[in-house]
mmCIF file with all atom_site columns, C-alpha atoms and ligand atoms in Angstrom:
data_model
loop_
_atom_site.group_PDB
_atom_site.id
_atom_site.type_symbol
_atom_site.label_atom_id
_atom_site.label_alt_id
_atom_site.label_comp_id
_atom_site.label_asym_id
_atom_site.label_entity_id
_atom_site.label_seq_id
_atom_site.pdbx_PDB_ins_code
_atom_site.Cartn_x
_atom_site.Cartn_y
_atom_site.Cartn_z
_atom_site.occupancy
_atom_site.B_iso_or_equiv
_atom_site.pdbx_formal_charge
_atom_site.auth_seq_id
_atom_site.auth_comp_id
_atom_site.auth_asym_id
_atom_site.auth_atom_id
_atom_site.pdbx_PDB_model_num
ATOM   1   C  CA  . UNK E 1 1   ? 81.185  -75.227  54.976 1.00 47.00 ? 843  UNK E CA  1
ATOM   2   C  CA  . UNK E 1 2   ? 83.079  -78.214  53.426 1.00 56.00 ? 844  UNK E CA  1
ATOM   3   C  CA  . UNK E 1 3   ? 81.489  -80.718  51.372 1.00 74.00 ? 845  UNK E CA  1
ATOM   4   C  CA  . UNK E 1 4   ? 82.332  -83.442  53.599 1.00 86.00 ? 846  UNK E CA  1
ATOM   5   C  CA  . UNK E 1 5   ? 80.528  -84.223  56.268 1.00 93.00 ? 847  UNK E CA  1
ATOM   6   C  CA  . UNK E 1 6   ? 82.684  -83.906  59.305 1.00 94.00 ? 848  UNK E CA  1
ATOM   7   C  CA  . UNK E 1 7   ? 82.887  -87.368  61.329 1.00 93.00 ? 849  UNK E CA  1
ATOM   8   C  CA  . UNK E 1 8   ? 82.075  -87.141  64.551 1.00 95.00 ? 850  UNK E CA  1
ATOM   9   C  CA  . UNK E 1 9   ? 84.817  -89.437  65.984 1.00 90.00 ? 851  UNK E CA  1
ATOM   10  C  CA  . UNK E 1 10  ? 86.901  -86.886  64.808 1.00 91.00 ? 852  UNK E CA  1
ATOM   11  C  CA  . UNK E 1 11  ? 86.334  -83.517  66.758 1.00 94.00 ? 853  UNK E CA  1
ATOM   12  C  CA  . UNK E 1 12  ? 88.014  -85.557  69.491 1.00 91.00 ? 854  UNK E CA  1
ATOM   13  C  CA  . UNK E 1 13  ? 91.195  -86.434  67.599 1.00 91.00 ? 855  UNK E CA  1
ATOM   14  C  CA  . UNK E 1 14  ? 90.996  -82.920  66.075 1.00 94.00 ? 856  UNK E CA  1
ATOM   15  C  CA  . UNK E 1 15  ? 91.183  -81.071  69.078 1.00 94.00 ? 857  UNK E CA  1
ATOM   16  C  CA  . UNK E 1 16  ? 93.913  -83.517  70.340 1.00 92.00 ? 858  UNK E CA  1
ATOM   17  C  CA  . UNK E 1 17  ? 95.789  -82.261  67.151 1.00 95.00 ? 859  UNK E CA  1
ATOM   18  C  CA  . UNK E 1 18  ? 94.418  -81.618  63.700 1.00 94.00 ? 860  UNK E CA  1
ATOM   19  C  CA  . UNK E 1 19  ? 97.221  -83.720  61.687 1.00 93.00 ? 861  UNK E CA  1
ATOM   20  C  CA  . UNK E 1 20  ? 95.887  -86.832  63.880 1.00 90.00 ? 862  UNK E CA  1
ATOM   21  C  CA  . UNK E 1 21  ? 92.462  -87.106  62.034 1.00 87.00 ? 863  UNK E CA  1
ATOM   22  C  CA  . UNK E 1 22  ? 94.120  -87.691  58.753 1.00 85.00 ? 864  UNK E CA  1
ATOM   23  C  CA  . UNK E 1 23  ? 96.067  -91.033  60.411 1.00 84.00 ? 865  UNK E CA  1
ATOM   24  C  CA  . UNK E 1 24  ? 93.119  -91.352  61.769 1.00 78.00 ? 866  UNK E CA  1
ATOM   25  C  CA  . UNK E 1 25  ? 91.104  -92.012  58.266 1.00 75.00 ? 867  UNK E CA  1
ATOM   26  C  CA  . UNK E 1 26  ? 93.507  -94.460  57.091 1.00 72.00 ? 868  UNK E CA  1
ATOM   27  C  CA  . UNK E 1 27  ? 93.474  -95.999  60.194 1.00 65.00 ? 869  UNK E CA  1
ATOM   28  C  CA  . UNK E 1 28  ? 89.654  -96.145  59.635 1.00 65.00 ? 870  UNK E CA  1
ATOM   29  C  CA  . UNK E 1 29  ? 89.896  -98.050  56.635 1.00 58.00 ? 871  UNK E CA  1
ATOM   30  C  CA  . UNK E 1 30  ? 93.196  -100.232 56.793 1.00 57.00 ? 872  UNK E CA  1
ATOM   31  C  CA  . UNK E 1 31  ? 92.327  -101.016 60.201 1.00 54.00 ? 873  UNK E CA  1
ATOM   32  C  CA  . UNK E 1 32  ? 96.486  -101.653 60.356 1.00 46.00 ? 874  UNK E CA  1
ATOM   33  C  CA  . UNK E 1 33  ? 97.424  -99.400  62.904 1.00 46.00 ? 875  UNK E CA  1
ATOM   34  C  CA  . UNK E 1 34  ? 97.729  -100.771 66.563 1.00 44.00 ? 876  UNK E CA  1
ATOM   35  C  CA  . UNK E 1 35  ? 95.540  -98.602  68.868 1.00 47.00 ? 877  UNK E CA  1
ATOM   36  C  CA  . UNK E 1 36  ? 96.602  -97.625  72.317 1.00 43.00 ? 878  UNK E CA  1
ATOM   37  C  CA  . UNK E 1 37  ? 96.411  -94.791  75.078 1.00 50.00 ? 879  UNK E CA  1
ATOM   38  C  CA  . UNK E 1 38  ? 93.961  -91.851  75.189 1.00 52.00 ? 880  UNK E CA  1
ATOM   39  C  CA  . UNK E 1 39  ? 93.086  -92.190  71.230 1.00 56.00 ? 881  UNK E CA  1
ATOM   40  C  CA  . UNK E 1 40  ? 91.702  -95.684  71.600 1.00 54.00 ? 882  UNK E CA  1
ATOM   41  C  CA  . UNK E 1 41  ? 89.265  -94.492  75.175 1.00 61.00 ? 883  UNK E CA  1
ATOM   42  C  CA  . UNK E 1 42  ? 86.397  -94.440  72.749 1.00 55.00 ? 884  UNK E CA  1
ATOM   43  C  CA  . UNK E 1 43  ? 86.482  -96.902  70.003 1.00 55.00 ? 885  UNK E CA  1
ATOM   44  C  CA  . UNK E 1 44  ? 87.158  -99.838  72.292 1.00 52.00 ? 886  UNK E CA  1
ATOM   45  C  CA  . UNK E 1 45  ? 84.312  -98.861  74.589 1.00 58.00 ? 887  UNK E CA  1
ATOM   46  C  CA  . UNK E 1 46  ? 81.965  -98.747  71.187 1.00 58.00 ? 888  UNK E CA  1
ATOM   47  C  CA  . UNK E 1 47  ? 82.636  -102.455 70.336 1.00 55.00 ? 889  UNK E CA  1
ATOM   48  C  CA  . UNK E 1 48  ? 79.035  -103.392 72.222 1.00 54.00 ? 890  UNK E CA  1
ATOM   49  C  CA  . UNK E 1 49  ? 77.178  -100.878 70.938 1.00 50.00 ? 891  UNK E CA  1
ATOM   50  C  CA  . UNK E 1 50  ? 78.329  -101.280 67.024 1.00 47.00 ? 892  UNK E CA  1
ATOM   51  C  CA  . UNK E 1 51  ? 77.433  -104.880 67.549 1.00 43.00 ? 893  UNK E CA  1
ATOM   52  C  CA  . UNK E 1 52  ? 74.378  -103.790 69.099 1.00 46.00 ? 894  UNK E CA  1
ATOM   53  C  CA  . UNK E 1 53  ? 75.100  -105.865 72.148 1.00 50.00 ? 895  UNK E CA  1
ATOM   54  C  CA  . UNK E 1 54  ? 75.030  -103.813 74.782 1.00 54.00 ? 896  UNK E CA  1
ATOM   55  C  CA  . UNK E 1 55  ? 71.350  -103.792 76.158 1.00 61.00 ? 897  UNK E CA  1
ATOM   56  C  CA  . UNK E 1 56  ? 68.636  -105.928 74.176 1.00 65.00 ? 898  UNK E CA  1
ATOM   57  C  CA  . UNK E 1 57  ? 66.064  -102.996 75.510 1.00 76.00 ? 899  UNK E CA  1
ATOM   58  C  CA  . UNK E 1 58  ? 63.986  -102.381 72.751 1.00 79.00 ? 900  UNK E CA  1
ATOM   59  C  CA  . UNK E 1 59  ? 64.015  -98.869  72.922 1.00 87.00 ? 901  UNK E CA  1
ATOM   60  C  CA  . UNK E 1 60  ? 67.222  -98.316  72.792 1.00 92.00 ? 902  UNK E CA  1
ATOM   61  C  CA  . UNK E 1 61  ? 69.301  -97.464  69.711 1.00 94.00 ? 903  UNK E CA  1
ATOM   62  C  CA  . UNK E 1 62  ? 72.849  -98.651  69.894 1.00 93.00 ? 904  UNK E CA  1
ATOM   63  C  CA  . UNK E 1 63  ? 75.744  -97.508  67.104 1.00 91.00 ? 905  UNK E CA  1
ATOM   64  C  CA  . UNK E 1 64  ? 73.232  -96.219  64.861 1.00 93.00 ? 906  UNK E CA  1
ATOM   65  C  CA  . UNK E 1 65  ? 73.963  -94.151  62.152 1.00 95.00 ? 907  UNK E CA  1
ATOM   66  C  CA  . UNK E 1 66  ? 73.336  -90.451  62.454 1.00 96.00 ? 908  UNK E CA  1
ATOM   67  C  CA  . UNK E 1 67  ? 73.336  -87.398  60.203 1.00 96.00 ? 909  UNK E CA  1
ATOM   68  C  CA  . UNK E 1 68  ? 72.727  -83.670  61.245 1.00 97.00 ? 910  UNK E CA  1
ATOM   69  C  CA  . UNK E 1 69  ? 72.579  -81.608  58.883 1.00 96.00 ? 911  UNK E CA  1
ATOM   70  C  CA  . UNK E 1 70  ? 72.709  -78.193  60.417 1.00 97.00 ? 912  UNK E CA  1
ATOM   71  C  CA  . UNK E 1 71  ? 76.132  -78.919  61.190 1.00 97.00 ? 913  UNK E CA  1
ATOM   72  C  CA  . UNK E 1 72  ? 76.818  -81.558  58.657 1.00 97.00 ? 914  UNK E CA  1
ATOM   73  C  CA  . UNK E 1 73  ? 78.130  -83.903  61.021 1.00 97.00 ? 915  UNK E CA  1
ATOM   74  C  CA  . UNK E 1 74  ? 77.813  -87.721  60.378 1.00 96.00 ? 916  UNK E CA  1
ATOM   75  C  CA  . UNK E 1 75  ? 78.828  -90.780  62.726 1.00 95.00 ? 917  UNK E CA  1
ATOM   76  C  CA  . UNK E 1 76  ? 77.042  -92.687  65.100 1.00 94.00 ? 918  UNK E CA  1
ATOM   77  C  CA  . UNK E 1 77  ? 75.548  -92.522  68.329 1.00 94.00 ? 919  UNK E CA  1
ATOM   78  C  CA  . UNK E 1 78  ? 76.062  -94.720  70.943 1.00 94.00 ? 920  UNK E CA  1
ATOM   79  C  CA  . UNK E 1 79  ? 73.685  -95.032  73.204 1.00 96.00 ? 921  UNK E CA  1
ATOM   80  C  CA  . UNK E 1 80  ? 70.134  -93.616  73.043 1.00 97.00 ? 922  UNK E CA  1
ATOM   81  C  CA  . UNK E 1 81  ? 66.903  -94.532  74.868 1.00 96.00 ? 923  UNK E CA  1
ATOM   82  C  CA  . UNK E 1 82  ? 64.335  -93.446  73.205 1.00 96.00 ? 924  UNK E CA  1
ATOM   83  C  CA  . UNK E 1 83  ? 61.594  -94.274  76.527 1.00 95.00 ? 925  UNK E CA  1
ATOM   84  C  CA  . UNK E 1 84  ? 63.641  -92.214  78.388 1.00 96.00 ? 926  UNK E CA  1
ATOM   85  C  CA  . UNK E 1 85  ? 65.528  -89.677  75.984 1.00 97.00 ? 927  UNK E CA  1
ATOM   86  C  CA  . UNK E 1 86  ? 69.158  -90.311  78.011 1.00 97.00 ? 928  UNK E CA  1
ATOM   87  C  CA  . UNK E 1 87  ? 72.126  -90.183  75.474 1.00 97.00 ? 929  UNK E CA  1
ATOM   88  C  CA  . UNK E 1 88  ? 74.853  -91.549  76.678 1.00 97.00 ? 930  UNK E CA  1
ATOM   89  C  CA  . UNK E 1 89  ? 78.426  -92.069  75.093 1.00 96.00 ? 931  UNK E CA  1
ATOM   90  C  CA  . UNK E 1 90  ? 80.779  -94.519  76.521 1.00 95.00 ? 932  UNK E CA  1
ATOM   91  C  CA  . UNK E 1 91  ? 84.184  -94.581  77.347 1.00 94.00 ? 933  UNK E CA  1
ATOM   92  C  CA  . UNK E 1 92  ? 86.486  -97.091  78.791 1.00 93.00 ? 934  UNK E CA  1
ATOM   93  C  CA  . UNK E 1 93  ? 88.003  -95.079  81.771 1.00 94.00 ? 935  UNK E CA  1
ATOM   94  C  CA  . UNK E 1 94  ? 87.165  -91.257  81.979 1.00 95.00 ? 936  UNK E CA  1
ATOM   95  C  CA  . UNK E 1 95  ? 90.101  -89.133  84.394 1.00 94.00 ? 937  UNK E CA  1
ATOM   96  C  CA  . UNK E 1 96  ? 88.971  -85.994  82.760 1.00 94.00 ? 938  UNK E CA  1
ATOM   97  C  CA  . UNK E 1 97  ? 86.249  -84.461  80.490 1.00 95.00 ? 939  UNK E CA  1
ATOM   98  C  CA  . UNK E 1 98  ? 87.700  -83.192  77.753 1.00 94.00 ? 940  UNK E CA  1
ATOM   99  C  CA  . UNK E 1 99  ? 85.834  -80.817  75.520 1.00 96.00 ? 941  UNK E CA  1
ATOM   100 C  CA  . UNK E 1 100 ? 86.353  -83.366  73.291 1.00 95.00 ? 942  UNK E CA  1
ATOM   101 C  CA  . UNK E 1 101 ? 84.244  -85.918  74.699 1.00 95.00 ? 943  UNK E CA  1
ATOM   102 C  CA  . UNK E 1 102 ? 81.511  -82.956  75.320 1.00 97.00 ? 944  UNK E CA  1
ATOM   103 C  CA  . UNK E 1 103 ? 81.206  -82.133  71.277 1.00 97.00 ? 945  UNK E CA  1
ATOM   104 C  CA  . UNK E 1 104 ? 80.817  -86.165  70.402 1.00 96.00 ? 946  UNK E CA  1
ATOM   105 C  CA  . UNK E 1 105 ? 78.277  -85.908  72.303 1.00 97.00 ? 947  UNK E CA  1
ATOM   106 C  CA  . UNK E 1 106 ? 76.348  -82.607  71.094 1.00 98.00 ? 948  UNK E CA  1
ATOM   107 C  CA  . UNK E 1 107 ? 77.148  -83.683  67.901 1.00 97.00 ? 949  UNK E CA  1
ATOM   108 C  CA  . UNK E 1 108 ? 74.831  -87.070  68.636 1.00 97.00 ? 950  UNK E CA  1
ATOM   109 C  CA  . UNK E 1 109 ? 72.426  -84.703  70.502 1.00 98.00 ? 951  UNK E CA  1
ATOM   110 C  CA  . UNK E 1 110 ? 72.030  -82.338  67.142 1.00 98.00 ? 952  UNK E CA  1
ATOM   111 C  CA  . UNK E 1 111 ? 71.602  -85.084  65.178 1.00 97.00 ? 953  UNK E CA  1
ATOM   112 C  CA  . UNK E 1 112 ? 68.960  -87.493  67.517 1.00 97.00 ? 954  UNK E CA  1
ATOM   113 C  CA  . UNK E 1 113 ? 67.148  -84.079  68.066 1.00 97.00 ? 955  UNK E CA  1
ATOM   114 C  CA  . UNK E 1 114 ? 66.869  -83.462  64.105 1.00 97.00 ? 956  UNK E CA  1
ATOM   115 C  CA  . UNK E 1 115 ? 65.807  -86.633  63.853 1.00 95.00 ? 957  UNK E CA  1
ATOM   116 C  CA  . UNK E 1 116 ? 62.426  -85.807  65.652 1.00 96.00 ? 958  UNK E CA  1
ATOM   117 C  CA  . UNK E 1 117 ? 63.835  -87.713  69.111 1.00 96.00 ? 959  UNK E CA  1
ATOM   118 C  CA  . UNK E 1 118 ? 63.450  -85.321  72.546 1.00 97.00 ? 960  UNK E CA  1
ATOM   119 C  CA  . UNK E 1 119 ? 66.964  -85.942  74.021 1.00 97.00 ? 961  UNK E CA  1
ATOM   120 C  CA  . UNK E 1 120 ? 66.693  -85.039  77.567 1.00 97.00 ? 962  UNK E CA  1
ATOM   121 C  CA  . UNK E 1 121 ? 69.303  -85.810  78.971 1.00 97.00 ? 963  UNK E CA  1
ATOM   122 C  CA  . UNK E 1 122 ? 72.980  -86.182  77.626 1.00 97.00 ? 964  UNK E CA  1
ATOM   123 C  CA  . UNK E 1 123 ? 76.161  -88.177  80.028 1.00 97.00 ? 965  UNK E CA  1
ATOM   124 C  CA  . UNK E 1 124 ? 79.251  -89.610  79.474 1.00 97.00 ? 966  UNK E CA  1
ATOM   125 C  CA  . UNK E 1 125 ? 80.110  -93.026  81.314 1.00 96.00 ? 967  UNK E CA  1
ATOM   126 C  CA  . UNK E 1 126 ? 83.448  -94.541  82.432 1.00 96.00 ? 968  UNK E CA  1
ATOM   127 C  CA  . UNK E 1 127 ? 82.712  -98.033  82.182 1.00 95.00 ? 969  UNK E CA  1
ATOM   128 C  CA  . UNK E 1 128 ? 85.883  -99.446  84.277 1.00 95.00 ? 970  UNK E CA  1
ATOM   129 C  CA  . UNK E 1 129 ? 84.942  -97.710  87.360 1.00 95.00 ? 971  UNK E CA  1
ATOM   130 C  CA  . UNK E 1 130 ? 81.043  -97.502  86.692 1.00 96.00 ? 972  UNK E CA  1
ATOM   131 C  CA  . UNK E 1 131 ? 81.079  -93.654  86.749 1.00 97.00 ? 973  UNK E CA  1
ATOM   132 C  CA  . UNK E 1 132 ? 78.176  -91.282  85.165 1.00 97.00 ? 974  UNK E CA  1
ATOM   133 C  CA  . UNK E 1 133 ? 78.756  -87.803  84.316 1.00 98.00 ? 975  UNK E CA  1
ATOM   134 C  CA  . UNK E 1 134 ? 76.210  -86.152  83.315 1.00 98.00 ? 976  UNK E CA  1
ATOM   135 C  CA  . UNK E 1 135 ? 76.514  -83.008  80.614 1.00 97.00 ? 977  UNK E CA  1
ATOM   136 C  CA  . UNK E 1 136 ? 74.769  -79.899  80.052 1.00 97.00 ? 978  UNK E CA  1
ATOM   137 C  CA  . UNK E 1 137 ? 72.978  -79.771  77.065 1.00 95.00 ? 979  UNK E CA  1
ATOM   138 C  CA  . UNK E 1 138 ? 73.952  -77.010  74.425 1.00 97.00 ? 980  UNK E CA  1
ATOM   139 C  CA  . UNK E 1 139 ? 71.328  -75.004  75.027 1.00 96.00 ? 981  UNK E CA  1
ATOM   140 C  CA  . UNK E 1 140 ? 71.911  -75.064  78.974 1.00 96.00 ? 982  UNK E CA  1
ATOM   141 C  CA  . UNK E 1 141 ? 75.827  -73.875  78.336 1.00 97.00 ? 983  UNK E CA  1
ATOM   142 C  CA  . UNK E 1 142 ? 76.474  -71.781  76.080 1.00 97.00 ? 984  UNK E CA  1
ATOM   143 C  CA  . UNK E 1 143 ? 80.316  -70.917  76.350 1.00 97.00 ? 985  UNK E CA  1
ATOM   144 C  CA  . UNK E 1 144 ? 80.782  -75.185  75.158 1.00 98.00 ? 986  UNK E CA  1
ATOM   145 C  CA  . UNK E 1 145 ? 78.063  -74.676  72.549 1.00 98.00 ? 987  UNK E CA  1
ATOM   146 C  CA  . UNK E 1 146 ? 79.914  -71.607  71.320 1.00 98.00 ? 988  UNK E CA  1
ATOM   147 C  CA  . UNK E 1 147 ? 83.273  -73.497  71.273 1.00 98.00 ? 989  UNK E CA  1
ATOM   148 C  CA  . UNK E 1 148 ? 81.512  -76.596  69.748 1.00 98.00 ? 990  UNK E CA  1
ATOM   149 C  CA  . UNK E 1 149 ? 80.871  -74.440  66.805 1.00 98.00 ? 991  UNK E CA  1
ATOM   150 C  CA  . UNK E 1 150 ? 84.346  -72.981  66.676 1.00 97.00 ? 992  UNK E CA  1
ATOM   151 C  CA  . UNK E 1 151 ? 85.914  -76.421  66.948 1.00 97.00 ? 993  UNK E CA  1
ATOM   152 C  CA  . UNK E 1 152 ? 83.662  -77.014  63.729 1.00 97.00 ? 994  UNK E CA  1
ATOM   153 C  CA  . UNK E 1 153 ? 84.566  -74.034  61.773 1.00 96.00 ? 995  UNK E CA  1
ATOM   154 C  CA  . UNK E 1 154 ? 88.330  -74.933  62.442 1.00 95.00 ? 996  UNK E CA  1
ATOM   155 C  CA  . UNK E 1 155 ? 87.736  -78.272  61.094 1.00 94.00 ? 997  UNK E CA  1
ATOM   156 C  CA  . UNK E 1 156 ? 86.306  -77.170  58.227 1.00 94.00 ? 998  UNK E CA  1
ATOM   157 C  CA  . UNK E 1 157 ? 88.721  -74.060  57.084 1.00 93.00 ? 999  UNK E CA  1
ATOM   158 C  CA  . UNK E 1 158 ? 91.923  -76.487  58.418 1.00 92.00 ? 1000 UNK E CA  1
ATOM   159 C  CA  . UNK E 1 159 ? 94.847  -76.658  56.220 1.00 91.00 ? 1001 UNK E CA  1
ATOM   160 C  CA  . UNK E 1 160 ? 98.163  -78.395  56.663 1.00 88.00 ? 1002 UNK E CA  1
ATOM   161 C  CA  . UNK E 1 161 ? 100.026 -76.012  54.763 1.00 90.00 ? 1003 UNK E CA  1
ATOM   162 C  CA  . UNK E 1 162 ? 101.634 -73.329  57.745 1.00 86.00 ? 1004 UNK E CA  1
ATOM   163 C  CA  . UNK E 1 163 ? 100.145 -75.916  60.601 1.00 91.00 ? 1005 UNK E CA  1
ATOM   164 C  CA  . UNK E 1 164 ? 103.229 -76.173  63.118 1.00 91.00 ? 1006 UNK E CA  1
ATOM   165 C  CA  . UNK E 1 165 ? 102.369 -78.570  66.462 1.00 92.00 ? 1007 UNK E CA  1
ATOM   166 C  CA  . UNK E 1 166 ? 103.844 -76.859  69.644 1.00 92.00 ? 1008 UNK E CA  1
ATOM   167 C  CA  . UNK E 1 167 ? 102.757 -79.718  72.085 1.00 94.00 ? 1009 UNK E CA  1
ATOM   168 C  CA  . UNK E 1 168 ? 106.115 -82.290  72.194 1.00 94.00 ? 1010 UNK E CA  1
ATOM   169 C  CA  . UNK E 1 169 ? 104.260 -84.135  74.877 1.00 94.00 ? 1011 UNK E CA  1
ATOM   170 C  CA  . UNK E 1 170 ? 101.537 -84.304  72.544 1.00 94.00 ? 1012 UNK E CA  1
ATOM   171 C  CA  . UNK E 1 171 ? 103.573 -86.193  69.927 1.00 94.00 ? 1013 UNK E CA  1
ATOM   172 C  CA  . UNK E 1 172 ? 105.006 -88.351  72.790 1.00 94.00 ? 1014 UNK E CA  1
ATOM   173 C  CA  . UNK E 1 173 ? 101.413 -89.637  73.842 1.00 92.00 ? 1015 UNK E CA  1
ATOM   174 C  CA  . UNK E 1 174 ? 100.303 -90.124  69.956 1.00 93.00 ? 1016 UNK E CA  1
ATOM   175 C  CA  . UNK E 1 175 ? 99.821  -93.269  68.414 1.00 90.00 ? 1017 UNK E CA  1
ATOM   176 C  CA  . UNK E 1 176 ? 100.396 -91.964  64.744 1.00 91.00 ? 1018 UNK E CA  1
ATOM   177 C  CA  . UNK E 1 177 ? 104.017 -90.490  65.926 1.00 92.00 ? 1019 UNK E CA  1
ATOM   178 C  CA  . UNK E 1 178 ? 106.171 -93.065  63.877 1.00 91.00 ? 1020 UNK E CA  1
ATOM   179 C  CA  . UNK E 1 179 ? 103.940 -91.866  60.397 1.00 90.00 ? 1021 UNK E CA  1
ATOM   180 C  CA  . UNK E 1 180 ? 103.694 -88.586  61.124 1.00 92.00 ? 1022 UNK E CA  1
ATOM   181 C  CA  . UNK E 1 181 ? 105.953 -85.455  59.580 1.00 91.00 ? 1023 UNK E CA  1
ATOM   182 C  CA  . UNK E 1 182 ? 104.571 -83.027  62.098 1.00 93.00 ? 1024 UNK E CA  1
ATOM   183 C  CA  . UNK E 1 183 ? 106.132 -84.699  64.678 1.00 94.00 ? 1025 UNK E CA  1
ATOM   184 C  CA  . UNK E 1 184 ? 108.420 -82.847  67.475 1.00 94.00 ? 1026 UNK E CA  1
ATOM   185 C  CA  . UNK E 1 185 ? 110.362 -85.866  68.072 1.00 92.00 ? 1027 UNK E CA  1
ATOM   186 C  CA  . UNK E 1 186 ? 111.782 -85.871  65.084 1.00 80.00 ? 1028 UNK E CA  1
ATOM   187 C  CA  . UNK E 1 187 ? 115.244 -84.352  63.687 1.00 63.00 ? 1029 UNK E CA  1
ATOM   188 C  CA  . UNK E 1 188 ? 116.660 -80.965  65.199 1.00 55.00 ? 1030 UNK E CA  1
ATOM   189 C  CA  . UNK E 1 189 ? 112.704 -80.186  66.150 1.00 52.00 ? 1031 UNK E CA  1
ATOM   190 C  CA  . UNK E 1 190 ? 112.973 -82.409  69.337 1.00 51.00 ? 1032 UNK E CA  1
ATOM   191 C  CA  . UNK E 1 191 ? 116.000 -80.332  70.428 1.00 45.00 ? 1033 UNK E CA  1
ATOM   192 C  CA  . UNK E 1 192 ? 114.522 -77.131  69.866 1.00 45.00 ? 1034 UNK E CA  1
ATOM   193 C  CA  . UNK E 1 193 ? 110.699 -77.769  72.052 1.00 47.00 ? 1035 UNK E CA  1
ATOM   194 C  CA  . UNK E 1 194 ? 112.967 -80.131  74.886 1.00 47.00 ? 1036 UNK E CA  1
ATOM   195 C  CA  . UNK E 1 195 ? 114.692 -76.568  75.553 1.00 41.00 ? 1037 UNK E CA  1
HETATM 196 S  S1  . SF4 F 2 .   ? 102.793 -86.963  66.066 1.00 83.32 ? 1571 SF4 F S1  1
HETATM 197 FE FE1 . SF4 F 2 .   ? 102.368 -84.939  66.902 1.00 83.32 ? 1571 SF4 F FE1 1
HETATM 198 S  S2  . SF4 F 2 .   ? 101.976 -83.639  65.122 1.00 83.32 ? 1571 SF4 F S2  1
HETATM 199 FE FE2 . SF4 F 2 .   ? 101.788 -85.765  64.444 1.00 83.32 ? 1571 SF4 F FE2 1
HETATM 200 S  S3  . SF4 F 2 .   ? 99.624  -86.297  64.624 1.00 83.32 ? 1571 SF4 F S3  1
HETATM 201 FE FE3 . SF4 F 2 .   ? 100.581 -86.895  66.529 1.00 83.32 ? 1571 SF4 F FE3 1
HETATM 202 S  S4  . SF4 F 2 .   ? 100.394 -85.151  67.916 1.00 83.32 ? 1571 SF4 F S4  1
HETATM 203 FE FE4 . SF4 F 2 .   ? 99.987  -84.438  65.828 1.00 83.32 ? 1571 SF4 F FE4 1
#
């Protein structure tokens, strides 16, 4: 295992691609980058619940900081209710449930549930169109809770050194494309994926 915690926003960008979590990190702290398309669906949807806006409920715990430490995993969960033990992450529009969006949320799950909270129920919800989805929890699935582990593992034996990106449409959706060296639209690389 690494020494570093892994973030949780991350497993999202890393499965997206793995070069994106180091933009991602500056981004983090500079704050300079302009965020748009599928890499900004869940921090603009946390702006409530890190201002701890989003319900005045007293039981429920909005962008709180969370640590698990099976898994050493640190971030913050969105929304919990503690009365009623519902997780729930938000997102600004969901089209599809990516894995992605399933391991954020396990990883909030592990943590809440090391915490001494009973989490019984975890969902994702699509604020524009006021959609819940609700998701299996690890336990209940065990082919995601497998790959949730995997994704981890990969995270923390990843290395830049040999890593070659294969998805050019990838690239094209990616808001760190202009900084990044692993880009396929750059140079003879674009001509050689385009064929
Ligand atoms: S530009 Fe391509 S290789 Fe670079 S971070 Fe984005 S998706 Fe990954």
């Amino acid at each position: 295992m690494s020494e570093n915690p892994i973030s949780i926003s991350n497993i999202n960008d890393f499965i997206f691609c793995p070069v994106s979590i180091f933009f991602h990190s500056i981004d983090e702290e500079e704050k300079m980058i302009t965020r748009c398309s599928d890499q900004i669906n869940g921090t603009e949807s946390h702006k409530n619940s890190d201002l701890a806006t989003y319900s005045s409920k007293k039981s429920m715990l909005q962008g709180v900081s969370v640590y698990c430490e099976e898994y050493n995993l640190l971030g913050k969960i969105d929304t919990f209710d503690v009365e009623t033990g519902i997780l729930t992450e938000r997102k600004k529009k969901i089209t599809t449930i990516y894995d992605g969006y399933v391991f954020q949320v396990y990883a909030q799950y592990f943590a809440l549930s090391e915490m001494g909270y009973n989490v019984n129920e975890i969902r994702l919800y699509s604020m524009e169109d006021n959609k819940v989805y609700p998701i299996e929890n690890p336990y209940e699935n065990i082919i995601m809770f497998e790959k949730f582990k995997k994704v981890l593992d990969d995270i923390n034996t990843f290395s830049f050194n040999g890593f070659v990106q294969t998805n050019i449409l990838k690239c094209e959706r990616c808001i760190y494309e202009l900084l990044c060296s692993f880009s396929l639209l750059k140079g003879d690389v674009k001509s050689v994926y385009r064929t």
